Structures are given as C-alpha cells and as structure tokens.
XYZ file of C-alpha atoms in Angstrom:
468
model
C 12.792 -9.356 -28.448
C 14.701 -6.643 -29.973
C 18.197 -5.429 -28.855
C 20.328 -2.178 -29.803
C 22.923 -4.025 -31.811
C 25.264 -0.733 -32.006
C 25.990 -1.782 -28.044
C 24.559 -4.945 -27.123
C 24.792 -4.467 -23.508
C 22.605 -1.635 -23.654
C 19.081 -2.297 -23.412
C 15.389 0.130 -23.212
C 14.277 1.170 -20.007
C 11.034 0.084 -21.354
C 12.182 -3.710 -21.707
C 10.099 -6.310 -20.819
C 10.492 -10.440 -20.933
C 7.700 -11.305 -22.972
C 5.762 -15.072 -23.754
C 2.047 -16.269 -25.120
C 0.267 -14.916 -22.307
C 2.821 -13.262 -19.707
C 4.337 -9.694 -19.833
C 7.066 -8.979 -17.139
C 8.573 -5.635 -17.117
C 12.252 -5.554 -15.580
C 13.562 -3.195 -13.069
C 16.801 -0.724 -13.415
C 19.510 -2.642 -14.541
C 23.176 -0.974 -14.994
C 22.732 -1.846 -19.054
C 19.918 0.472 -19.161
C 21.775 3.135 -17.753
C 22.716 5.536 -20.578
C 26.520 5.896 -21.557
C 26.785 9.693 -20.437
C 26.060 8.867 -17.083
C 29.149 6.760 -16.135
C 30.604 8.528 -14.182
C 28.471 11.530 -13.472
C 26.768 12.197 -10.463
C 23.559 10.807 -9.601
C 21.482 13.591 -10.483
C 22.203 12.435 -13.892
C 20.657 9.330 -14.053
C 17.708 10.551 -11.605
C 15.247 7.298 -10.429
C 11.512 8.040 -10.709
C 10.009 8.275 -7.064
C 7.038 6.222 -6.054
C 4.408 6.715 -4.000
C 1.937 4.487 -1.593
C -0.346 5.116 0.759
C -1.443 3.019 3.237
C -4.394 3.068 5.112
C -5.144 1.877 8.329
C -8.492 1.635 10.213
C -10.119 2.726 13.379
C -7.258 5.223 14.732
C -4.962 3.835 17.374
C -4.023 3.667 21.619
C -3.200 7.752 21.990
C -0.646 7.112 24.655
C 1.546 4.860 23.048
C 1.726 6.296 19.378
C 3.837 9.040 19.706
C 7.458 8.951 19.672
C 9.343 10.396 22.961
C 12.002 13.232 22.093
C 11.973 15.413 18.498
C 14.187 15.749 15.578
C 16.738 12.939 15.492
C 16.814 12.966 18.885
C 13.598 10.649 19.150
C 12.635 7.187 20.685
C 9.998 5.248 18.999
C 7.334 4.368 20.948
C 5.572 0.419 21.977
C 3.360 0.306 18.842
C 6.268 1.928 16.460
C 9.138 0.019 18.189
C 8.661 -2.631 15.121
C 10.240 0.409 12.835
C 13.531 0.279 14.810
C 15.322 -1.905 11.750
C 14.003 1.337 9.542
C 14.145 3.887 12.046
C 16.595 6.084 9.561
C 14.065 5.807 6.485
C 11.115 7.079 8.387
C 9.696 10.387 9.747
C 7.152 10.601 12.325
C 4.987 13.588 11.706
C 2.952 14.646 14.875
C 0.023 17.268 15.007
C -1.188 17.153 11.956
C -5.160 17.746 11.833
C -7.564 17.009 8.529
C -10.077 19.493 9.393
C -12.238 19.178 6.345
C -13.267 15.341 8.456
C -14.587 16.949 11.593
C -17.454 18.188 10.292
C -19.090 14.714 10.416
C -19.563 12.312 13.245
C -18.181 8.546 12.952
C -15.532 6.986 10.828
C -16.656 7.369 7.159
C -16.120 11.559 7.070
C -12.619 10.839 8.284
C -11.650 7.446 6.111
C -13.461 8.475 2.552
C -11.602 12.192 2.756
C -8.237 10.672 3.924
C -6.396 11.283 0.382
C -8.278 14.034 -0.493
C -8.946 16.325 2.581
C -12.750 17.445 1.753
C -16.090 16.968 3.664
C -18.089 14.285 1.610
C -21.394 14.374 1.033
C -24.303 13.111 3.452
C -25.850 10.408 1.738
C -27.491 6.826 2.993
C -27.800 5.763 -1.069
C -25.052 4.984 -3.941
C -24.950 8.785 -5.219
C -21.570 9.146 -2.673
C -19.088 12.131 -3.100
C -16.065 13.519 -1.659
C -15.924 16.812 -3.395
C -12.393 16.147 -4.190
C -9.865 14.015 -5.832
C -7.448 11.736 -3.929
C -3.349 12.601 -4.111
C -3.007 9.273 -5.865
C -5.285 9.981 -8.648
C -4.183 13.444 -8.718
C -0.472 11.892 -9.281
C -1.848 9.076 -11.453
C -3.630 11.664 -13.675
C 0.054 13.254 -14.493
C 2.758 10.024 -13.804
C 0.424 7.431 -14.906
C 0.961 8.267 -18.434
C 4.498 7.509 -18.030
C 3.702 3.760 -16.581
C 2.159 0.562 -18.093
C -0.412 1.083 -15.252
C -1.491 4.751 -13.596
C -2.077 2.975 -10.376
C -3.081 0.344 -8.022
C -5.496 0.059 -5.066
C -5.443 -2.835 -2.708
C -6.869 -3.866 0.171
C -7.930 -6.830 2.179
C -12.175 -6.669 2.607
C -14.577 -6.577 0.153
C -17.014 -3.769 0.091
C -19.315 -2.696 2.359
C -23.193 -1.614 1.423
C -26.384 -0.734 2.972
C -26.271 1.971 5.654
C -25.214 2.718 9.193
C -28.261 3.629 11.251
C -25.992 5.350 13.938
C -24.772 8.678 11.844
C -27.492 7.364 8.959
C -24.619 7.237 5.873
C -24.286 4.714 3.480
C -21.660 2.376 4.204
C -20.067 2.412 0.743
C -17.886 5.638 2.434
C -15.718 3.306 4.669
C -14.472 1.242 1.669
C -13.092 3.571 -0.162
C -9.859 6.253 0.123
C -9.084 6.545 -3.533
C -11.157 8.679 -5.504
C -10.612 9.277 -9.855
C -13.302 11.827 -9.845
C -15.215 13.111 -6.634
C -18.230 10.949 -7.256
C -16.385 8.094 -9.058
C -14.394 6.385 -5.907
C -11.846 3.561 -7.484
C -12.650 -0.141 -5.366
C -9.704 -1.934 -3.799
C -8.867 -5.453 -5.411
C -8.460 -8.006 -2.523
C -7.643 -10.829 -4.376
C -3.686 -11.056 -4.518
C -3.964 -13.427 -7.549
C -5.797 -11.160 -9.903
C -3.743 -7.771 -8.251
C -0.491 -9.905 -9.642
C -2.165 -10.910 -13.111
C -2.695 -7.434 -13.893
C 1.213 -6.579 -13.255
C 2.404 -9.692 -15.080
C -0.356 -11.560 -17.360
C -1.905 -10.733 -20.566
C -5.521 -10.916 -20.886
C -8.280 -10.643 -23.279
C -10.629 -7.995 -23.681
C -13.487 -10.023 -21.428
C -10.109 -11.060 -19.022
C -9.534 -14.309 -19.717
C -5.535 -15.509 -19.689
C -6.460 -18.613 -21.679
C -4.595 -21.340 -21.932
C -1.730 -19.657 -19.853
C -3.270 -19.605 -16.996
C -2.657 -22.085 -15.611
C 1.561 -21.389 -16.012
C 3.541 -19.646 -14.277
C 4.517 -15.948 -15.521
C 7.867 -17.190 -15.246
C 7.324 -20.931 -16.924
C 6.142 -18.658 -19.824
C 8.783 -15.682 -20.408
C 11.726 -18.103 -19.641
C 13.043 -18.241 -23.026
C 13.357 -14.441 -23.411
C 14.639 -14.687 -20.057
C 17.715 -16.862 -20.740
C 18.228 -14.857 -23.657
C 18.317 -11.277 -21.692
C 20.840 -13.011 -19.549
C 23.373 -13.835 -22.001
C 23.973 -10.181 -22.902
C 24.299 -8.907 -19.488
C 27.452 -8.142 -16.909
C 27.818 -9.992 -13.656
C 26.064 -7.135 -11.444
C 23.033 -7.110 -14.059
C 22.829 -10.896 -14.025
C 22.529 -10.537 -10.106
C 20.109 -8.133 -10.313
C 17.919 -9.972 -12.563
C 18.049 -13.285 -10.914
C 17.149 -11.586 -7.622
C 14.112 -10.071 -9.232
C 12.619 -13.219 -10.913
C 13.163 -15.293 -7.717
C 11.273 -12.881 -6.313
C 8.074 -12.719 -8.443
C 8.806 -17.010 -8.526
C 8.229 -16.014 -4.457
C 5.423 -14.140 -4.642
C 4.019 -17.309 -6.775
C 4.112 -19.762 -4.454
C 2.939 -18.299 -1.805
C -0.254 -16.721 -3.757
C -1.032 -20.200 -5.251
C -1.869 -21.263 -1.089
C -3.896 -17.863 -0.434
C -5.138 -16.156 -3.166
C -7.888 -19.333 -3.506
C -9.253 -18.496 -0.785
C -9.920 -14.986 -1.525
C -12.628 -12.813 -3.608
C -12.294 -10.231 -5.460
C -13.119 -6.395 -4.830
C -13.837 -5.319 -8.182
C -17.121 -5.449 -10.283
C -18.934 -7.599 -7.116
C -22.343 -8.166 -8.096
C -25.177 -8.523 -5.155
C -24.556 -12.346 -5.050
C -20.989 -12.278 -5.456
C -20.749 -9.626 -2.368
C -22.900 -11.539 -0.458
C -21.268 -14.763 -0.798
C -18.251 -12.740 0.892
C -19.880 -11.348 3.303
C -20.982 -14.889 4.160
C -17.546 -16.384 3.937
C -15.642 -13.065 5.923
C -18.452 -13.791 8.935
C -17.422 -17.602 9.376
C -13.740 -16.789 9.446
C -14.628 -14.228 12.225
C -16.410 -16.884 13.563
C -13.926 -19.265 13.259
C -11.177 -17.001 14.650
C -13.478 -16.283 17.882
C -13.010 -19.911 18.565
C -11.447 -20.557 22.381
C -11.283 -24.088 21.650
C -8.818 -24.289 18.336
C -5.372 -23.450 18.582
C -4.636 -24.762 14.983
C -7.865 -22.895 13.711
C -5.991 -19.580 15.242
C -2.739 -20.436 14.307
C -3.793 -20.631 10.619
C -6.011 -17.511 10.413
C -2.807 -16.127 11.995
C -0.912 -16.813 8.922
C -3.821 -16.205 6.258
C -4.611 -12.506 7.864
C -0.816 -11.798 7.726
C 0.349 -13.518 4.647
C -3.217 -11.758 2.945
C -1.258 -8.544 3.823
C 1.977 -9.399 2.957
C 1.248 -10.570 -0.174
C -0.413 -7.586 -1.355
C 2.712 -5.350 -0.079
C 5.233 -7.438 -2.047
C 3.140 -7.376 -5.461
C 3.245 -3.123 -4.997
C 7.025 -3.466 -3.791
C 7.160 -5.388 -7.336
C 5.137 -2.879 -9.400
C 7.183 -0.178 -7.984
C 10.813 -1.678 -8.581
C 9.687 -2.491 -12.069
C 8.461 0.635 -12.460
C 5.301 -0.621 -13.953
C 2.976 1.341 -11.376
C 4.744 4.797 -9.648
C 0.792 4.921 -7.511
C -0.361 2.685 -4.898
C -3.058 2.659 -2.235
C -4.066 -0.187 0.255
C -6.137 -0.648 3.050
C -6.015 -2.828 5.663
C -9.255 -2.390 6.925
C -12.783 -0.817 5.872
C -13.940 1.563 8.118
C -16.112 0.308 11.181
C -15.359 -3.109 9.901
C -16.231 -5.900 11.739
C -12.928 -7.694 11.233
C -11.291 -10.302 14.326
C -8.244 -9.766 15.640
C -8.205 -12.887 17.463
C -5.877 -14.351 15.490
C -3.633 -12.244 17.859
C -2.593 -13.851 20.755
C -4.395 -11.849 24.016
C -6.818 -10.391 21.722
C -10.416 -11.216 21.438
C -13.161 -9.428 19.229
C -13.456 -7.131 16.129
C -10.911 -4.475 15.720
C -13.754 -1.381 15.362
C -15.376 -2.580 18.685
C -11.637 -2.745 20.565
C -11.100 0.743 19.230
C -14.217 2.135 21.648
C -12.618 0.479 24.471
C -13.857 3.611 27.047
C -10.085 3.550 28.589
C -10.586 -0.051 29.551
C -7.648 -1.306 30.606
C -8.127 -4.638 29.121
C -9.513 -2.898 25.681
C -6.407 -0.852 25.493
C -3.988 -3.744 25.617
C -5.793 -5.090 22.423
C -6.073 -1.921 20.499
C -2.506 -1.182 20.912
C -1.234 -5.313 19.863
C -3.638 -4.536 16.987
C -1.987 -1.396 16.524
C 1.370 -3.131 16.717
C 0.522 -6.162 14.575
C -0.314 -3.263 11.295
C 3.188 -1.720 12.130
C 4.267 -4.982 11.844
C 3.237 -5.184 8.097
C 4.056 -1.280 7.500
C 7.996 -2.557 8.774
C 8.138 -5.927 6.599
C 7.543 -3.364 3.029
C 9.837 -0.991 4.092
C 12.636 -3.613 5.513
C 11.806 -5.331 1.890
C 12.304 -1.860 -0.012
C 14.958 -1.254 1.380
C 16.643 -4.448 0.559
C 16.319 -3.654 -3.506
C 19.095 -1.277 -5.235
C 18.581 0.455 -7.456
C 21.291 3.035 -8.869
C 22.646 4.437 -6.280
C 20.354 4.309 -3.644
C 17.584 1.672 -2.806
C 13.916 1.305 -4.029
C 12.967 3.277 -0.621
C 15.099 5.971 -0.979
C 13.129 7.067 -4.068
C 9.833 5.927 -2.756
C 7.179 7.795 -0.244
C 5.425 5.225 1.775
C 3.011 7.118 3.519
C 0.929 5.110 6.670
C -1.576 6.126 9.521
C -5.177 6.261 9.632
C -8.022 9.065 9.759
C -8.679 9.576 13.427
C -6.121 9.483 16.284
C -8.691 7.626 19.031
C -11.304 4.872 17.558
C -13.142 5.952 20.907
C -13.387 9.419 20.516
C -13.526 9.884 17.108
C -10.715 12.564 17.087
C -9.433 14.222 13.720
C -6.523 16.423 15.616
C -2.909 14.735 15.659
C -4.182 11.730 13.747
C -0.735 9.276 13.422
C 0.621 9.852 10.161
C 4.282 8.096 9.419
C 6.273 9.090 5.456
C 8.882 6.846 5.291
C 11.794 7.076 2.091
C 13.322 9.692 0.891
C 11.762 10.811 -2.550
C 14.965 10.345 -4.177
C 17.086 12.804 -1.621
C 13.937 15.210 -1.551
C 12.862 14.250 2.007
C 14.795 14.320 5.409
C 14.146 11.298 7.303
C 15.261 9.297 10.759
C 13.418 11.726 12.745
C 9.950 12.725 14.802
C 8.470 16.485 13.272
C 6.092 17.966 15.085
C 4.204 20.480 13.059
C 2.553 21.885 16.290
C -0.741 21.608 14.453
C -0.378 21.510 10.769
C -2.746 20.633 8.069
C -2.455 16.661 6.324
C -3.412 18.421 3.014
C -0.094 20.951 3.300
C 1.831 17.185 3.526
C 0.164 16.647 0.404
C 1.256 19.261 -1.522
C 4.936 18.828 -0.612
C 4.258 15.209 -1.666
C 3.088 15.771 -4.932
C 5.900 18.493 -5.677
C 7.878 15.525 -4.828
C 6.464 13.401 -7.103
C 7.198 15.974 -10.108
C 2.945 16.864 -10.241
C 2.837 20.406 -10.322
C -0.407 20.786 -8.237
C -0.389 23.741 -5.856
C -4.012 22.024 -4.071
C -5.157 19.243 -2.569
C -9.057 19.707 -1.577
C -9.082 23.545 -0.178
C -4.927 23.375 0.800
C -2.394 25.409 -1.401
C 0.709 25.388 0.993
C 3.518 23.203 1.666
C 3.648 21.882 5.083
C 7.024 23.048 6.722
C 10.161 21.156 7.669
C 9.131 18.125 5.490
C-alpha cells in the first residue's frame, strides 16, 4: 500500500485496505480531505450524494398513510409514526400520480414502470419491455463511472415466471423495477452473502474467492489495516474503527442468514424451482397456529433478511463504492406470509384486497407498519455515520413507497411516496408536500439534477416537480 510521503497523513480518496482475496474501500476520513479546504466552507470539500430506492409491494391502508397537517406543520400518521426518530430527514410527498401505469390493470404495469414512468409492453412470454430506462440506471450510466461499482439491486424473493391468467402477463414484470436498457431489466440479488462479496471480496473471472473464502474480509486486510492506522489522527482512527466494526457486524450476522438464502442472479429452471420450493414451506411454516418458536424465528429471518441487505447498501454508500441502489421488499402479487407478524395471518398480496374488511385492514396496515419499520432502521443507521460536515443521510436520497396507493383497488393516483436526506443541502426536508396532483416522473428529474446527471427526462417527463 502506497502513501504520499510529502504528507503522510494525507491519503487518496480512492484508498482501499487490500489482502489475497479481500478489497475494502474506506469511507471519508479527515486525512483525505485536501489541505485547501481547512478551513473553507463546506462547499469546498462537497460529499458525493447517493441515491436508493426502495420498493415496496402491494400499495398500502389509504386512511392511515397520509400525514395530518402540511409543511412543517405535519403529524405523521399510524403506519409512518415509526419515522418520528427521523421525522426532520424526511419529506412526505402526497398526490403524486404515475400515469404512464394506469393504462394496465393489476400490479405489474404499476411495479415494472415504478423507476421509469412508461407503459410496458403486454406480453405473457420472456420478450418483456418497459419502453424506458429506470432513474438508477439512468444515474448509474453517468455516476457509475466514478465508483468501483455503477450500482446495486437487492431484494428479498427470487424471481417470478410463468404467467398470470387474471390480466394474462408474464410474471417476470413483478420482479423487476430496475431496468439498464428497456428490454434488458437488471435481477435483484437476494442473497446477502454474495450482495457483500461483491462490495468487499475479490473473485475470479468464473467467481470463485478461493482459498479466502472461507476468511473473513477483515481476517484478510488486517495487516494493511494496522498499518493505515498508524498514520492517522485520533478523529480518523475513530472513524475507521467504527467502520470496520461495522462490516465485522454485518459478518456475523450474515454467516447465521445468508445460508439459508438463494441467490437472484443467473437462476437456472432447477435452481428457481428449488426456491420456489423452499419460499412455499417457509410460508407454510409461518402459517403454523401451533409454533410459537417456528414464528418467532421466521420473525427474525424475514427482518434480519431485510436488514441485512439495508446495512450492506448503507456500507456501499459510506464507502462510496456504489452512489446507486435499488431494493425490493417484495415481488409484485407475491405470495409472501406475513404471519410472522403478530395479529396477522396470510400472504401480504391477498391482505392488500381486503374489500374494507375490517379485520383485513388491521393486517395491511401492521404490514404496512412492519416495512416502515425497516425504511426507519436505514435511515436512523445513516444518520448515525459522519461524514464531513454533515452525515451519510444528509448527502443521500432514500427514496420509499410503492406503485399503487390501495392493493384493493389498484389505484395509481396519490400512490405513498416518502424522499428522505437532504442531497447534500439540495433538498428541504422535516415536512409533508402536497403537490395537489403532480407527476412521480417530475420527482425524478429534480432527483437526478440532484445527483449531478444532467437528464432533462425520465420516460415522457421533462419538468421538475415543484417545492422539492
């Protein structure tokens, strides 16, 4: 590892801690900041902004989405109330409408166009198109070059073939929101333990780590590690600690999950259908009335899944190695149990028609609740992370919501869309905007201006929404 000997404190933005078989790149540290800065202001030394998106399926409960009161002046509502912590970082954007998805019935025109706000094509076979790009490849396609990876997209399901009889479209439309070209959709990796190889492990051309493997990334760059240390101040020796306990973290806990998981990528027909096999006998098992140690540890898998996947794009993002993330928590009109959930029993997608059932509506919204719940913990862990002068979600945009407003009717207008972080001062935030009917594709151009991507369109939208 090679270090600018003229000032030995001062080290590349671009360093990494390297070993046979491991590659960790390091987030800002005050040693990479560059001498003329001290003491300017912080436009200066600007931080790169980052961007997720994160999807969530099957709409939510209408009535107890949106926030009471506008402006600053607001009061979250029951499903949002898990936000209060990050109430400050956060903007609740009402009314928006992506009108391009209404010309199709069910979920898949509404979940394959969410990122790039087009009407795909009807098809029941593999030849599947959008018409458009998605905002994260669009941003990848420009930022990407400037990161050891253009982007990431994660999720939690494998995904889903053949074709739904009841709007006749192929399935393959509700597993995807990220799209490189508009027939050439990009498939989510669900395994967390191959998601945090890519960021941190060096593989072969046919991806094999060898005989590292079976190490820990940490095990394995801990000489260069020790060595980093002994040429930085107190505040940078902080810093770094924090950050390697937190990918030593993020080890442990994928080591009990990540085994039990497939991967999304390159499935072939067996391979897929070994999943499906294995998802439908932990729905099964989850249905179970008479295991409360059966729920209570499909409790912690669903979650932990989740959270695991949030904290490996929390550490792409603070190592700058990826500025683009998707996830998903769901496929469209997937068949996933939310029984793990205490009062809820069934599959999320079937909860979501509840026909104002009283009893149905309870579920959708702690279902509802329980994905706010993992939207809070990566903000609340953001958050947490300096960097410069602000924190890793004050130069982020975490955008989260889903593609219809009501699983039971379907409906595209005011579908819940929440941008947390403040692109690096770019963005106002603590506050509920209504847009009295705006377009989600004008929110995308504002976002990629605020990403530095000078693209004036996203799908048939060339206009900024206003107030964002």
């Amino acid at each position: 590892m090679a270090y600018i000997q003229s000032n030995r404190w001062k080290i590349s933005r671009r360093q990494t801690l390297k070993g046979v078989g491991a590659t960790l790149a390091l987030p800002f540290l005050e040693a990479m900041r560059p001498m003329t800065a001290y003491g300017q202001s912080a436009a200066a030394t600007t931080n790169p902004v980052r961007m997720a998106c994160l999807f969530m399926p099957n709409g939510v409960r209408p009535d107890k989405w949106t926030p009471s009161g506008s402006g600053r002046n607001f009061n979250l509502s029951p499903i949002l109330s898990p936000l209060e912590a990050v109430k400050d970082d956060i903007t609740v954007i009402s009314g928006l409408s992506n009108s391009p998805s209404k010309k199709g019935d069910g979920h898949y025109y509404k979940t394959a166009s969410w990122l790039t706000c087009t009407t795909i094509e009807a098809t029941e076979g593999s030849n599947v198109s959008a018409n458009g790009i998605s905002i994260d490849q669009i941003a990848a396609e420009i930022i990407g070059r400037s990161t050891r990876l253009p982007s990431m997209e994660l999720g939690t399901e494998p995904i889903t073939s053949g074709v739904d009889r009841n709007v006749n479209l192929t399935r393959l439309y509700g597993s995807h929101i990220s799209w490189k070209k508009p027939d050439v959709p990009l498939p989510c990796e669900i395994n967390p333990r191959i998601a945090f190889d890519r960021l941190f492990r060096n593989r072969d051309k046919n991806g094999n780590a060898g005989a590292s493997a079976d190490q820990s990334v940490l095990d394995i760059v801990l000489d260069d590690a020790k060595s980093l240390q002994r040429t930085l101040g107190k505040e940078d020796k902080h810093k770094l600690e924090q950050y390697l306990e937190s990918v030593r973290e993020v080890e442990r806990r994928m080591e009990n999950e990540a085994s039990k998981l497939g991967s999304g990528q390159k499935l072939t027909p067996n391979a897929l259908s070994q999943l499906k096999i294995l998802n439908q006998a932990i729905n099964e098992a989850t249905g179970a009335k008479n295991s409360d140690e059966l729920g209570s540890r499909q409790r912690l898998n669903a979650t932990e899944h989740v959270r695991l996947m949030m904290d490996i794009m929390v550490l792409a993002f603070w190592t700058d190695s990826t500025r683009v993330s998707t996830f998903m928590f769901g496929n469209a009109v997937s068949g996933k149990n939310f029984s793990f959930l205490d009062g809820v029993s069934g599959s999320h997608h079937s909860i979501s028609h509840h026909k104002n059932d009283g009893k149905q509506l309870d579920q959708y919204q702690k279902i509802n609740t329980w994905h706010t719940e993992q939207y809070a913990y990566m903000l609340k862990r953001m958050k947490a992370i300096p960097e410069g002068n602000a924190n890793l979600l004050d130069n982020s945009m975490i955008l989260f919501g889903s593609g219809i407003r009501d699983g039971n009717a379907h409906a595209t207008k005011n579908i819940p869309i929440i941008l947390a972080g403040g692109a690096n001062g770019q963005l106002k935030t603590g506050r509920h905007l209504d847009t009295g009917g705006g377009e989600l594709g004008s929110l995308y151009v504002g976002m990629l201006k605020r990403l530095g991507v000078k693209s004036n369109k996203v799908g048939a939208f060339n206009s900024e929404l206003r107030g964002i």
